[in-house]
Every structure is written in C-alpha cells, then in structure tokens.
Amino acid sequence: MTLLSGGLSSLLESIFHPRSVAIVGRSDPWVRWLLKFGYRGRLYAIHPHYEEVAGLKVYSTLRDVPEPVDLAILNVPAPLFRGIIQDCGANGVKAVTSPACGFSEAGTEEGKGLEAEISNLARRLGIRIIGPNCIGIYCPDSGLTFCDGMSCQKGQLGYISQSGTNATRLVRLANLRGIYFSKAIAYGNACDLGASDFIEYFMNDPETEIVAAYIEGVKDGRRFFNVVKECAKKKPIIILKGGLTNAGSRATSSHTGSLGGIETTWSAFFKQTGAIRADSVEEITDIAMAILYLPCPRGRRVAILGSGAGGGVALADACERAGLSVPPLLDETRKDVEKVLPPVGGSARNPVDGGPPVPSSSVIRKGLRLVAADSQIDFIMVHMNVDLAWFFDSLDELRERISDLISVARSLSKPTAVVLSATPGTEEQNVLSEAQQRCLEAHLPVYTTYEGAAKGTAKFINYREFIGGISA
Amino acid sequence: MTLLSGGLSSLLESIFHPRSVAIVGRSDPWVRWLLKFGYRGRLYAIHPHYEEVAGLKVYSTLRDVPEPVDLAILNVPAPLFRGIIQDCGANGVKAVTSPACGFSEAGTEEGKGLEAEISNLARRLGIRIIGPNCIGIYCPDSGLTFCDGMSCQKGQLGYISQSGTNATRLVRLANLRGIYFSKAIAYGNACDLGASDFIEYFMNDPETEIVAAYIEGVKDGRRFFNVVKECAKKKPIIILKGGLTNAGSRATSSHTGSLGGIETTWSAFFKQTGAIRADSVEEITDIAMAILYLPCPRGRRVAILGSGAGGGVALADACERAGLSVPPLLDETRKDVEKVLPPVGGSARNPVDGGPPVPSSSVIRKGLRLVAADSQIDFIMVHMNVDLAWFFDSLDELRERISDLISVARSLSKPTAVVLSATPGTEEQNVLSEAQQRCLEAHLPVYTTYEGAAKGTAKFINYREFIGGISA
C-alpha cells in the first residue's frame, strides 16, 4: 500500500508531532521518559488494572479516551494485538508503534501469520503501523523520544534505523560530537510503513538536511532504489547496511524478518544511487560531520599539517587509503614553509611536520597560511595529538595551544578539518571534549581518529562529485 | 656493524637497566620524569651553566662525572654532538640516545653528513647510539621512562617504535586496556642500533612474551626479514608499518630518513615471516589482548551471543570480514537454545540474540553453556551494549548484569571473548571501565569495538595457524 506523497507526508507529520499519544499496556518507562523529555501534547495511559501512573489518570481501554489519538505506543505482548488494534480503530488512532516481538522476526509460521493478520486488520481500520519490534519515534521538536538520555536539541539529521540499538547508539554518538537530529525513527519489522516511506518523507522535509539510515533489508527493492536515488539528488543520504556477510545476513533475517542482500548487489546499489556508504554507526557521524561543517573542497587534494610526525604518517596513509590525494607541495610553497619551520625537526613536505612534539603557534599560523595558498591544494587537515599533558606545565597551557590552532584554522582561505586525538579515559580527553565544542562553534569539522577524518571527508567529496558539485 | 647475539643482548640489558644515567644539556623535564617514575640507578645532570637541578648537583661536562655512565641522554642541538660524543668517549659511556633533530631526517646533505660523522666517531669510541631524533627508553622494571604518564607496572609486551608519538600513544592506550610492557624503545633515525637489533633482543628476552613494532622503514632488509621470521617462530610479533601509501612513504622518509616500502612488498613480507600485521596503534592492542587473554581456539568458528540484535549483526559482519566463520548452530543446539530464550524477541541462530534489550542472567547462563557445547563451535563472543542506563533503575543494576555475564563467561568450556561497547564520555563509560578491569581479573579478553574483537582474535588465530599451533 503506497500513499501519495502528500498523504504520506501529512501522516508522518502527525506521527512526529502528535497532538496526543496513548501508551497502551505497561506504561512505565515510556510515560516517565516522555514527561521528562517534555512531550508537548496530551498523554494518555491505558491499562485495565491501574488507576494512575506518574500522576496521569489511567484509562481501561482506548475506547474510553475522550479524543482520537494520533499515535499509540502498544507496549503489550503480540497475542493481545488483535483486540488492541480493534480498540485503536474504535478510538480513531492514526498510527501505532510497538516494541512487541513474536511477529515475522521470530521466523515461525505463527509469527508471520499474526503479523499479516494484524497488518490487514490495521489497513481495514485505516491505521498505519511503524514496527512492530521497534522503539519508535524520536523528535526533539515535539518532545517525543524512544528512550532516556537523548538530547533535546534539534538538528539537521533525519535518521531511520531498523535496529533499536543502532538508533540509540547513533543518536548518543552524534550528540556527543555536536550533531543533532530533526527526527529519528526505529522501525523494526516494517510490516506497513518502511524505509522507502521514511526516506521519501525526509527527502521533502525542510527540517532535515541529511538523511541517514541503518538498513537490514528491504521488501520493495525497486521503489527503495528509486526513492534513494531521488533523495541523493536533493540532499545527502548516508546508508549503513547491516548483514552484508553470510552470518550478518542470517542475523538480519531473524532480527527484523528482512532478506539481507549480498555485498555485490549493495555495492552496485551505492554506485548507482549516489547514496553514501557507511560501514559503521561511527562512520555515519564522521560523514555527517564533513557534510555539516566542511565547506565543499574543489577537489580531493589535501595538505596535512600538525604535530607528531608519526601522526602525520598515519593520517597521510589513511587519506590515501580513503581515496584522497596528499600531493607534494609546490617547490615555492615548500621553500616558504621551510623558512617558518624551526631550524631542525620539522618537515615542509606534505604532510608538513611543524616540529616535535608540538609546533609553536607561530609555526602553525604562518605554515598553515602558506600551505593554504598552494594552488595545488584543495583543502587542509590540521592534526594534533592531545596526549601532551607531560609536555606542558599545566593543562591550561595545552588548552591555549589548541585555541591558537583553532583560531588559525578558522581564518584560512580553504576548507579545513581539525583532527584531535587523545587516549580515552585520560585527563587530556576532557581538554579534547572542550576543544571539540570550540571547533564546532568556529564552524570547523572536528575528528578524533585519522580514519574517521579521512573517510568522512573523502565520502563527502565523492558524494559531491557524484551529484556534480565538483568539477575536479 | 653487527654484534654477536650475546654481546648485543648484554649491551641492551645495560641500556634497559643502566646503573647510571647522565642527562646532558637541558635536563628538565627528563630529570623530573625519571625522579618521579622512580629510576633506581644513579642520575647525573650535565650542563656548563648550572650548578643544581631538582636537588641534583650539575656537572660541567661528562668528563667530570666520577664513574663511566651506562646511558647518556643527549638533550643538546645537533651541532654540539661532535664535542659531546668526545666527552662520552672520555667518560666511557656505553650508549647514548637523543631527541635532537637536524640529522638524516632533515633530508639535507649537511644533516646526512653530520649523522654519518657522529656514527663513525661513536663507533671508534665504542659507544652505541639509539636514535637520534627519538625519545629513547621506557622500562618500568628499572624506572626508566621516555615521558610522563606511563604506567609503572611491568608487563609482557616488548615494543619498538620509530616514532615517539606512536610510542607514547601505544603505551597509554595499552595501559588503559590493562596491557603492560616489559620494555619499549623509541629509536628514531636508527643510525646505529635498529629494528633488527631490538627484535633480536626481544626474541630472546625472557621478560617479553609478545613483540610489537611500529616501523617506518628499515635499512638492513635481508637481516630484518630473517630476524622477524625467526622471532615469529618463538613468540608473536605484531608489526604496524607506517607509510604504505605514496604520501605516507614520503612522510616517513622525512620523519626518520628511512625508505618506506610499498604495499605489495610488505604484504609478501607479512605472509612469509608470520609477523602479525596491524593497521593502527589501536589494532596492536586488540591483537595483544587476544594473545594475552584468549586461550587459543581450535579453529575459527565463532558463536556470538548477546544483547541488541543490531549489535549481533554488526559483530557477525565484522567477524566474517576479518576471516572468522560464524556458522549456523547445530539443529539440536538451536532447539535447546530456543527453550531457554524468552518466548518471543530472541533468536537461536548464530548470532544468538538473547532478547532485547538485555537478556536475563538466566538466558545468558543457560544459552552460553548450550552454545559452548556445540561441536561445530570453536570459541565464543559475548557482547553487550552498555549504553543502558535508561533501561535500568540504577547504574548498580547495570553493573550486576555485567557481573553476571562475566561470571558465566569465565566458566565456559571454550575460549571466550567479551565485547562491551559504550558511548565515550557518558556515565556508562565508567561502568565499562570497571567491567574491563573485572574481565581481565577473570582472565577474559575484553573489547570495546566489534571490529577490534573480530580483527584481534582473527589475527591471533591466523598467527597460531601459521606457526602450526592449530590443525583446523
């Protein structure tokens, strides 16, 4: 069943911004989460055996609720669905979502049969389903969340995930890197609304600048291909496909009842649609970071400058492996850079080593300006290993050096990415977290791994080339 | 110049356990670090213009020091080396190391000439050189360190690194994961002693169980090949080769004056020597974790059990990509596992999903025992996404669930690795750090990324197959 775009769009609008939400069955912790997260609509709790939960009156059934509900969260076991969906119909519920298992993902005839029966019943009653076997909707703007601990801040990323774990993981990872969401949907078995519907919605959603998706499998292959291809022309779409190996594929079929695709099919899919392939949840954030914060370079030639020659080597290797080019600097640039480096211990080739273990602010400032002026260079990566408390008298000194680096980086004439690495769990990691924040305020993309910086920026540039944004 | 093994061994012994160390030139911060780290020998500071540093008497030159010094750290500019090396000869210094730059790594005729001259002079005077352009020696047993913040705890890893940044990074990363070092050497330009010498030493060092190396380039290719091959027969040797791409290779030649090799040459090198290839400093710790904590599985067939189906899919994909096999469980195992899973929401295929979002302790206990008894399974990976504060009433509840998982894992009849992931910077990361510690106390290898667990264990198994430890 496919709705026209207009109908689908207005349906999903009312799912993301429901005027009223009912939680049917065990209402804790959903009621608690929604109250804490600040859901702005009317909230109803439905349970046959309770009278009150978290200060809310509890209704025995949806039939008693005094208004038609936009979204019902069914926190009840699968066998109760027949009756509850009938109640939803009587109330006039627009859409349901549910964490309940025991449907097609169980791999049993019984589970598949129940899912088909429920889908048919809902369709007859005019109710749309997200799920089952999913955690549902996260929308900071309306105060909906699918679990505790998600940021209330609105952002530009629209995310769909067939897995609840990957949904909450990406939101947390991204939030910690300063990337926020317009909306996210964890949609599980996709027995009714599925990836193609959500992507079509995000493609046209003015609040969403980037679409990201964790996909285990799709049932409407041709439509999915077309929607993704159309979306990629309008805005970047990043896809992480789970289950590309034999074992992974077997797992996805039991997880969400989907047929996983094989590597070659999906490689062709990415090539033809222009969707950006991510290989992990972390990589989704790396790519989104480049899209959101890196002005698009004219090409893939990067100059690397920083501290720690070992780090420069690793970053150069990572860049070339990711398909970027790290060319030698022009002779004239090299000679000029040599003049600003310390007499010994630096290197004016590309990667430029400002002298161990930390280049002075003056070297960073002058060196970066010279490198950015090189006509054969399209963009810059500045890197510093922040594990340097031992080198400075105080962490404040380290902070100052990083501040200098950021203020120079923001003033350059070419797109610039910052790579700051620190060992997790050390005191320098706190300095790093502050520095990440300052980079984003200065509108500089900031990475904490060499591979992340290389792949994130390379995949962004690949995408822009695909859609014709780069002539190089 | 090659010493016989006996001579080399005793020389390096006295470099790692020097009875006396002299710091020539700017003595801060080295003196401060060594005093804090607890260096157990006699310490001399040498400077023409000071009388006292950190409570130590300062000598004007090495000629005034009342005993021959085992190790001199030359913290002076390159042009002063001629005179200082003469002083070393007069004192009877056994070996010198130095952070000074401006030698062959500078790429100038002058730098190369000076390095050759200094090497010749030292050889005539019977002095061995580690470096220059390096941070030198870390040996917790004798209280030597190459910078502040390294652990005083002794361990089984012997590490050589051509880069100072990578030396300190690996030590810190490994320390935080509970992996410690017998000795480490950051050796820079290798104008005298080099990778082959150090590996030969570690190969025979009873305190070293695993050898790890960050190599930018080698000058004695044939000997290096032979030494690494011989070492791999005796104990695992993990090598990270920096500069495998064009740009990386150009960078290594300016960093330590070495000629970097190309990808194909080094691929053949790994295949023929049995050295374990690591592609990042992080991966060295992943591989060492498996070697130190995973009893060697009989083969590469892994069963995966845990929480969060999305995580199971990702781990299964990572395992197959790393060359492990994640086969379906035997029919009888599957049926038995199904009986202990919750009625809905789990999966008894491989990966086994214990039910979202966290399987009960009973499911973990019974499920893992059944899976471990499957004759087609060689080892087990148990995984849990620890980002679960939202699911529990308190972090203590989360801690208890992880404790249960660890206590079951340690009691299994087959080798077992634990994979615990959390978002960095969250309160769950503290829980994760404690859990990592408890895993190691229970002698279970513990990983925080799917790729790390997959590659670390796969490369360990590959190595054991290479040396004939596995018949599968």
PDB file of C-alpha atoms in Angstrom, chain A residues 60-223:
ATOM      1  CA  SER A  60      -9.120   0.930  30.953  1.00  0.00           C
ATOM      2  CA  THR A  61      -9.185   0.836  27.164  1.00  0.00           C
ATOM      3  CA  LEU A  62      -8.559   3.152  24.235  1.00  0.00           C
ATOM      4  CA  ARG A  63     -12.339   3.203  23.763  1.00  0.00           C
ATOM      5  CA  ASP A  64     -12.649   5.337  26.908  1.00  0.00           C
ATOM      6  CA  VAL A  65     -10.198   8.021  25.759  1.00  0.00           C
ATOM      7  CA  PRO A  66     -12.112  11.251  25.050  1.00  0.00           C
ATOM      8  CA  GLU A  67     -10.403  12.086  21.714  1.00  0.00           C
ATOM      9  CA  PRO A  68      -8.930  10.310  18.700  1.00  0.00           C
ATOM     10  CA  VAL A  69      -5.255   9.676  19.373  1.00  0.00           C
ATOM     11  CA  ASP A  70      -2.553  10.484  16.783  1.00  0.00           C
ATOM     12  CA  LEU A  71      -0.023   7.911  17.973  1.00  0.00           C
ATOM     13  CA  ALA A  72      -0.496   4.828  20.159  1.00  0.00           C
ATOM     14  CA  ILE A  73       2.525   3.032  21.600  1.00  0.00           C
ATOM     15  CA  LEU A  74       1.481  -0.593  22.140  1.00  0.00           C
ATOM     16  CA  ASN A  75       3.583  -1.992  24.959  1.00  0.00           C
ATOM     17  CA  VAL A  76       1.660  -5.284  25.094  1.00  0.00           C
ATOM     18  CA  PRO A  77       2.511  -8.870  24.075  1.00  0.00           C
ATOM     19  CA  ALA A  78       1.851  -9.885  20.450  1.00  0.00           C
ATOM     20  CA  PRO A  79      -1.143 -12.152  21.195  1.00  0.00           C
ATOM     21  CA  LEU A  80      -3.113  -9.161  22.573  1.00  0.00           C
ATOM     22  CA  PHE A  81      -2.723  -7.211  19.327  1.00  0.00           C
ATOM     23  CA  ARG A  82      -5.956  -8.355  17.677  1.00  0.00           C
ATOM     24  CA  GLY A  83      -8.133  -6.816  20.391  1.00  0.00           C
ATOM     25  CA  ILE A  84      -5.993  -3.724  20.884  1.00  0.00           C
ATOM     26  CA  ILE A  85      -5.948  -2.878  17.179  1.00  0.00           C
ATOM     27  CA  GLN A  86      -9.772  -3.126  17.226  1.00  0.00           C
ATOM     28  CA  ASP A  87      -9.739  -0.671  20.145  1.00  0.00           C
ATOM     29  CA  CYS A  88      -7.428   1.607  18.149  1.00  0.00           C
ATOM     30  CA  GLY A  89      -9.921   1.533  15.308  1.00  0.00           C
ATOM     31  CA  ALA A  90     -12.777   2.414  17.652  1.00  0.00           C
ATOM     32  CA  ASN A  91     -10.807   5.347  19.047  1.00  0.00           C
ATOM     33  CA  GLY A  92      -9.712   6.622  15.636  1.00  0.00           C
ATOM     34  CA  VAL A  93      -5.955   6.158  16.259  1.00  0.00           C
ATOM     35  CA  LYS A  94      -3.926   7.364  13.262  1.00  0.00           C
ATOM     36  CA  ALA A  95      -0.794   5.268  13.779  1.00  0.00           C
ATOM     37  CA  VAL A  96       0.648   2.691  16.152  1.00  0.00           C
ATOM     38  CA  THR A  97       4.187   1.689  17.021  1.00  0.00           C
ATOM     39  CA  SER A  98       5.247  -1.188  19.248  1.00  0.00           C
ATOM     40  CA  PRO A  99       8.287  -2.843  20.816  1.00  0.00           C
ATOM     41  CA  ALA A 100       6.410  -6.174  20.902  1.00  0.00           C
ATOM     42  CA  CYS A 101       8.204  -9.225  19.463  1.00  0.00           C
ATOM     43  CA  GLY A 102       6.841 -12.544  18.281  1.00  0.00           C
ATOM     44  CA  PHE A 103       5.914 -11.470  14.763  1.00  0.00           C
ATOM     45  CA  SER A 104       7.700 -12.211  11.469  1.00  0.00           C
ATOM     46  CA  GLU A 105      11.127 -11.735  13.022  1.00  0.00           C
ATOM     47  CA  ALA A 106      10.560 -14.921  15.068  1.00  0.00           C
ATOM     48  CA  GLY A 107      10.826 -16.900  11.829  1.00  0.00           C
ATOM     49  CA  THR A 108       7.784 -19.023  12.763  1.00  0.00           C
ATOM     50  CA  GLU A 109       4.650 -19.558  10.690  1.00  0.00           C
ATOM     51  CA  GLU A 110       2.647 -18.365  13.685  1.00  0.00           C
ATOM     52  CA  GLY A 111       4.611 -15.110  13.948  1.00  0.00           C
ATOM     53  CA  LYS A 112       4.394 -14.422  10.220  1.00  0.00           C
ATOM     54  CA  GLY A 113       0.697 -15.213  10.224  1.00  0.00           C
ATOM     55  CA  LEU A 114      -0.013 -12.920  13.139  1.00  0.00           C
ATOM     56  CA  GLU A 115       1.911 -10.076  11.530  1.00  0.00           C
ATOM     57  CA  ALA A 116      -0.004 -10.454   8.266  1.00  0.00           C
ATOM     58  CA  GLU A 117      -3.318 -10.612  10.107  1.00  0.00           C
ATOM     59  CA  ILE A 118      -2.564  -7.500  12.167  1.00  0.00           C
ATOM     60  CA  SER A 119      -1.393  -5.596   9.073  1.00  0.00           C
ATOM     61  CA  ASN A 120      -4.619  -6.461   7.240  1.00  0.00           C
ATOM     62  CA  LEU A 121      -6.772  -5.524  10.185  1.00  0.00           C
ATOM     63  CA  ALA A 122      -4.996  -2.181  10.632  1.00  0.00           C
ATOM     64  CA  ARG A 123      -5.312  -1.398   6.927  1.00  0.00           C
ATOM     65  CA  ARG A 124      -9.045  -2.075   7.016  1.00  0.00           C
ATOM     66  CA  LEU A 125      -9.372   0.228  10.018  1.00  0.00           C
ATOM     67  CA  GLY A 126      -7.229   2.963   8.425  1.00  0.00           C
ATOM     68  CA  ILE A 127      -4.430   2.658  10.997  1.00  0.00           C
ATOM     69  CA  ARG A 128      -0.771   2.885   9.971  1.00  0.00           C
ATOM     70  CA  ILE A 129       1.918   0.798  11.693  1.00  0.00           C
ATOM     71  CA  ILE A 130       5.544   1.608  12.495  1.00  0.00           C
ATOM     72  CA  GLY A 131       7.140  -1.682  13.525  1.00  0.00           C
ATOM     73  CA  PRO A 132       6.362  -3.911  15.326  1.00  0.00           C
ATOM     74  CA  ASN A 133       9.543  -4.970  17.168  1.00  0.00           C
ATOM     75  CA  CYS A 134      10.865  -1.401  17.341  1.00  0.00           C
ATOM     76  CA  ILE A 135      11.322   1.500  19.712  1.00  0.00           C
ATOM     77  CA  GLY A 136       9.576   4.079  17.530  1.00  0.00           C
ATOM     78  CA  ILE A 137       9.968   7.826  17.310  1.00  0.00           C
ATOM     79  CA  TYR A 138      12.451  10.468  18.471  1.00  0.00           C
ATOM     80  CA  CYS A 139      11.582  14.060  17.668  1.00  0.00           C
ATOM     81  CA  PRO A 140      13.163  16.755  19.861  1.00  0.00           C
ATOM     82  CA  ASP A 141      10.852  19.398  18.412  1.00  0.00           C
ATOM     83  CA  SER A 142       7.667  17.752  19.699  1.00  0.00           C
ATOM     84  CA  GLY A 143       9.254  16.188  22.784  1.00  0.00           C
ATOM     85  CA  LEU A 144       8.917  12.574  21.650  1.00  0.00           C
ATOM     86  CA  THR A 145      11.713  10.147  22.488  1.00  0.00           C
ATOM     87  CA  PHE A 146      12.328   6.418  22.152  1.00  0.00           C
ATOM     88  CA  CYS A 147      14.432   6.181  25.299  1.00  0.00           C
ATOM     89  CA  ASP A 148      16.045   8.169  28.054  1.00  0.00           C
ATOM     90  CA  GLY A 149      19.266  10.151  27.615  1.00  0.00           C
ATOM     91  CA  MET A 150      18.714  11.607  24.120  1.00  0.00           C
ATOM     92  CA  SER A 151      19.425  15.305  23.551  1.00  0.00           C
ATOM     93  CA  CYS A 152      16.517  17.772  23.470  1.00  0.00           C
ATOM     94  CA  GLN A 153      18.399  19.879  20.938  1.00  0.00           C
ATOM     95  CA  LYS A 154      17.049  19.982  17.395  1.00  0.00           C
ATOM     96  CA  GLY A 155      19.401  19.418  14.455  1.00  0.00           C
ATOM     97  CA  GLN A 156      19.669  18.658  10.763  1.00  0.00           C
ATOM     98  CA  LEU A 157      19.943  14.860  10.650  1.00  0.00           C
ATOM     99  CA  GLY A 158      16.922  12.699   9.819  1.00  0.00           C
ATOM    100  CA  TYR A 159      17.612   9.077  10.788  1.00  0.00           C
ATOM    101  CA  ILE A 160      15.838   5.803  10.182  1.00  0.00           C
ATOM    102  CA  SER A 161      17.058   2.601  11.795  1.00  0.00           C
ATOM    103  CA  GLN A 162      15.743  -0.900  11.580  1.00  0.00           C
ATOM    104  CA  SER A 163      17.514  -1.638  14.897  1.00  0.00           C
ATOM    105  CA  GLY A 164      16.709  -0.005  18.214  1.00  0.00           C
ATOM    106  CA  THR A 165      20.257  -0.494  19.478  1.00  0.00           C
ATOM    107  CA  ASN A 166      21.714   1.263  16.460  1.00  0.00           C
ATOM    108  CA  ALA A 167      19.118   4.022  16.714  1.00  0.00           C
ATOM    109  CA  THR A 168      20.016   4.960  20.279  1.00  0.00           C
ATOM    110  CA  ARG A 169      23.745   4.396  19.667  1.00  0.00           C
ATOM    111  CA  LEU A 170      23.881   6.772  16.717  1.00  0.00           C
ATOM    112  CA  VAL A 171      21.887   9.465  18.498  1.00  0.00           C
ATOM    113  CA  ARG A 172      24.194   9.339  21.525  1.00  0.00           C
ATOM    114  CA  LEU A 173      27.406   9.194  19.486  1.00  0.00           C
ATOM    115  CA  ALA A 174      26.272  12.063  17.275  1.00  0.00           C
ATOM    116  CA  ASN A 175      25.051  14.187  20.212  1.00  0.00           C
ATOM    117  CA  LEU A 176      28.455  13.846  21.861  1.00  0.00           C
ATOM    118  CA  ARG A 177      30.090  15.106  18.671  1.00  0.00           C
ATOM    119  CA  GLY A 178      27.740  18.089  18.432  1.00  0.00           C
ATOM    120  CA  ILE A 179      25.498  16.620  15.732  1.00  0.00           C
ATOM    121  CA  TYR A 180      21.748  16.707  16.350  1.00  0.00           C
ATOM    122  CA  PHE A 181      18.593  15.313  14.814  1.00  0.00           C
ATOM    123  CA  SER A 182      15.450  16.655  13.197  1.00  0.00           C
ATOM    124  CA  LYS A 183      13.713  13.281  13.705  1.00  0.00           C
ATOM    125  CA  ALA A 184      14.643   9.636  14.076  1.00  0.00           C
ATOM    126  CA  ILE A 185      12.569   6.501  13.569  1.00  0.00           C
ATOM    127  CA  ALA A 186      13.442   2.985  14.710  1.00  0.00           C
ATOM    128  CA  TYR A 187      11.032   0.903  12.643  1.00  0.00           C
ATOM    129  CA  GLY A 188      11.849  -2.797  13.167  1.00  0.00           C
ATOM    130  CA  ASN A 189       9.868  -5.256  11.059  1.00  0.00           C
ATOM    131  CA  ALA A 190       8.418  -2.604   8.730  1.00  0.00           C
ATOM    132  CA  CYS A 191       5.172  -4.562   8.272  1.00  0.00           C
ATOM    133  CA  ASP A 192       3.475  -1.406   6.932  1.00  0.00           C
ATOM    134  CA  LEU A 193       5.466   1.839   6.759  1.00  0.00           C
ATOM    135  CA  GLY A 194       9.070   1.170   5.778  1.00  0.00           C
ATOM    136  CA  ALA A 195      12.407   2.630   4.716  1.00  0.00           C
ATOM    137  CA  SER A 196      11.119   3.927   1.358  1.00  0.00           C
ATOM    138  CA  ASP A 197       8.285   5.833   3.036  1.00  0.00           C
ATOM    139  CA  PHE A 198      10.508   7.429   5.627  1.00  0.00           C
ATOM    140  CA  ILE A 199      13.207   8.386   3.144  1.00  0.00           C
ATOM    141  CA  GLU A 200      10.590   9.909   0.852  1.00  0.00           C
ATOM    142  CA  TYR A 201       9.364  11.939   3.817  1.00  0.00           C
ATOM    143  CA  PHE A 202      12.840  13.116   4.872  1.00  0.00           C
ATOM    144  CA  MET A 203      13.707  13.952   1.279  1.00  0.00           C
ATOM    145  CA  ASN A 204      10.977  16.590   1.320  1.00  0.00           C
ATOM    146  CA  ASP A 205      11.222  17.592   4.975  1.00  0.00           C
ATOM    147  CA  PRO A 206      12.572  21.158   5.259  1.00  0.00           C
ATOM    148  CA  GLU A 207      13.824  20.424   8.778  1.00  0.00           C
ATOM    149  CA  THR A 208      16.088  17.613   7.518  1.00  0.00           C
ATOM    150  CA  GLU A 209      19.335  18.448   5.694  1.00  0.00           C
ATOM    151  CA  ILE A 210      20.938  14.999   5.780  1.00  0.00           C
ATOM    152  CA  VAL A 211      19.266  11.583   5.722  1.00  0.00           C
ATOM    153  CA  ALA A 212      20.928   8.641   7.453  1.00  0.00           C
ATOM    154  CA  ALA A 213      19.700   5.056   7.509  1.00  0.00           C
ATOM    155  CA  TYR A 214      20.583   1.755   9.147  1.00  0.00           C
ATOM    156  CA  ILE A 215      19.012  -0.849   6.879  1.00  0.00           C
ATOM    157  CA  GLU A 216      18.916  -4.600   7.426  1.00  0.00           C
ATOM    158  CA  GLY A 217      16.770  -5.436   4.433  1.00  0.00           C
ATOM    159  CA  VAL A 218      14.047  -4.013   2.218  1.00  0.00           C
ATOM    160  CA  LYS A 219      10.922  -5.600   0.817  1.00  0.00           C
ATOM    161  CA  ASP A 220      10.186  -3.130  -2.003  1.00  0.00           C
ATOM    162  CA  GLY A 221      13.574  -3.210  -3.745  1.00  0.00           C
ATOM    163  CA  ARG A 222      12.662  -1.210  -6.863  1.00  0.00           C
ATOM    164  CA  ARG A 223      10.855   1.577  -5.029  1.00  0.00           C
TER     165      ARG A 223
END
